[in-house]
């Protein structure tokens, strides 16, 4: 520590309060502790004082301190001090008490104070009560920490835990002061027991950190953006006029013809930047980012653990001395340990209400975060300006995804309408509905189920044609190409945003270690130190994480097994419910068994999926925590992978069962397959399982979007906010002066919900993307419902970010990270799944095989009869035949079932026929051809569309050329100035000798213009 810096150790012990010490609290007098402490205190007072020197004596009124020096203010003085609202000057918490320095960040902590010790003013500035004077703090606690106890009162027992937190806060805030930040404390709030530390970054700190972070800032140089010409320009102007009503009324949203050249900030080259308005040069988002970097970097290396005598200090003295050597506590560790309750930047102000000053938050609410502007484009640049690049990229991606759903929805509607138009022309469904064919089907269950007519499944067969027609094959190919086009379109859009937001040369640097990681490293180093081993460069290895990895693997396998067990339980429910409904005496109930069982089973699946999604999210976070990743980025990626894996299995397992397993392992009449030897496997309807797959997919998709994504996102935050409001109202004191006082901005923001990251927002959209692409062959209307949901989702998320959440710290990012790889994986998987759905779940391939190999007249007449096999009812196993064989009114000798098997009069009766192998070969051939063809087309689209738009690559090259020209001109000007200066010096030397009687005629070298000053004044 250098001479003159603030010292937290080595100061004199506690002394009795003196007039000088009391005066120091009020900004007067000198603190005790020797000349060095006095000099440090004076330096801090001069730098961080709220008011001018002539007004400091009346800035803070501490009644207890005034009583100590024998002065009691009159009642009139107190009333006069309360007559003016001091909060109006600081714009109710957006600025320091002086009304000039803006609050860039807030630290929140809990403190304990007696309910009766309330002072008139508890707002304290660290310039008036410096951290450097330890003895000052011990003699006179900061205003807001409660008045000292009377001499005659009993001293309460010391809370060592709270005392240690206070000590850490004092040291940490002292280190922040040494880092150049300016602090101001406020404990006089409407929230009982909560104190706030306001942080301001002065200009020199902002410049220093901007240079460290390599932030690109706008220079004075502007250049023209290359514009389109000819036909493209006319088309662009026409589109601008057409889209005028749906554009947000935000400055800078329109395409710009000029762009400001940006360059990484440098203090040595400040003349390059436009510093005409220093207050707005660094916007609020950038200022909070810089302060957060300082908060993460600043550490608190000491732990007090009680300063007096007592058992708490004697027990752990050896361990605590080691922790003082090894422990480092940044803001993340301090938050995790409860030293601070919260840390967040402030919103720019209120977003609604009378006489609200205009700000970016209000503009975002009016043009983006209201449902009434759902039809407008998003002001992405303003979102980025207010929330940062990472959140801006999320909403930009969501907007591109929603726009791309429009053509997919249109094509899906056309495919659905095609199915409706050709429903009456579908020969297989007409044959199934024709009463003249009189096809008797075998029972669907043992004993209780009887024979039934195929014509009773007429409605299901006709509805299946809506989704099982030749157009669905085309739609599957289209959606595979759509997914590839969407990914390419997003890459190009992302590159445009990187250029517009000056992120083209941005490279992410390694983040600071997480608090949990540092704690584990500390624990490991303490163990090594206790064994007299080397503790340098201690880090966690795979051996340290092996128990966590093993726990992760076992837990994930167990969770997947739980999902499969639940699906199996729903299958048993379907089978048993179908058997029970078959015993019902009502004909209407028996005729709707399939619909009833399917609908109720899907609703059960939906409820289970929604509940398990919440459980799996918590489990994934816990599994990631025990791995102890080093950085936040590593933590987020591991959490995303685990949560996506568990939620993918949870959401799609019931759909996979219906698509690929139901009806595949049934057996045949007389030789059925049983579960637990009592439940017979369920069969598909005569028209196939595609209609049931459509019902399953639609209910789960719509239910998740309606309940989980919308109701939960709206209802749960409002419920939390209401509960938090009731709790704070119950805890807060009901003093009249506090009830009429307007709340500060940081108090209002503290009551908002903390920002929990973008993982839940991305996750629900990725799961929806899976519903849209994976099984689109069975539900062409999936893109339409996704589009309708996303139109609401954008405004719902926007409103949540603007009104319900604390302002998140802006994070720079140039892409959406691991989510892009997950999207690409889903797109590739969708091609394979849709190939199998078309081939094995629908009847598309059997129809083609029948049409080209078995049809006598080249039509589909006779297809239904071709897909049905015969069974002699005398071959039923004992105890499996229907209890009422005459339920149809006549005796049945031969019943039919859907399969390709030899008839009972054949030599190899009930064996698989050659037709089965022909259809199977055609199905496998279709999967191979479809998969490779669509993959090739997708890769072709990927290859044809460049990742970087041509105009953007040209603009990036142009920026580099302009920057080189700027520096070359700068060097030339600098060299020219130096040459001019040298020539002037040589000319002065060549002049006649100086007249000693006239000194004013002498050339003075000190009067020559400094090259740097002349240069800085005229570069541009």
Tab-separated table of C-alpha atoms in Angstrom, residues 234-244 247 254:
chain	number	residue	atom	x	y	z
A	234	UNK	CA	-36.776	1.031	-55.718
A	235	UNK	CA	-37.966	-2.191	-54.090
A	236	UNK	CA	-36.418	-1.110	-50.784
A	237	UNK	CA	-38.121	2.283	-50.882
A	238	UNK	CA	-41.476	0.691	-51.690
A	239	UNK	CA	-41.101	-1.748	-48.789
A	240	UNK	CA	-40.238	1.116	-46.443
A	241	UNK	CA	-43.419	2.947	-47.392
A	242	UNK	CA	-45.518	-0.197	-47.009
A	243	UNK	CA	-44.040	-1.044	-43.598
A	244	UNK	CA	-44.251	2.526	-42.297
A	247	UNK	CA	-42.262	0.559	-37.619
A	254	UNK	CA	-34.779	3.536	-39.968
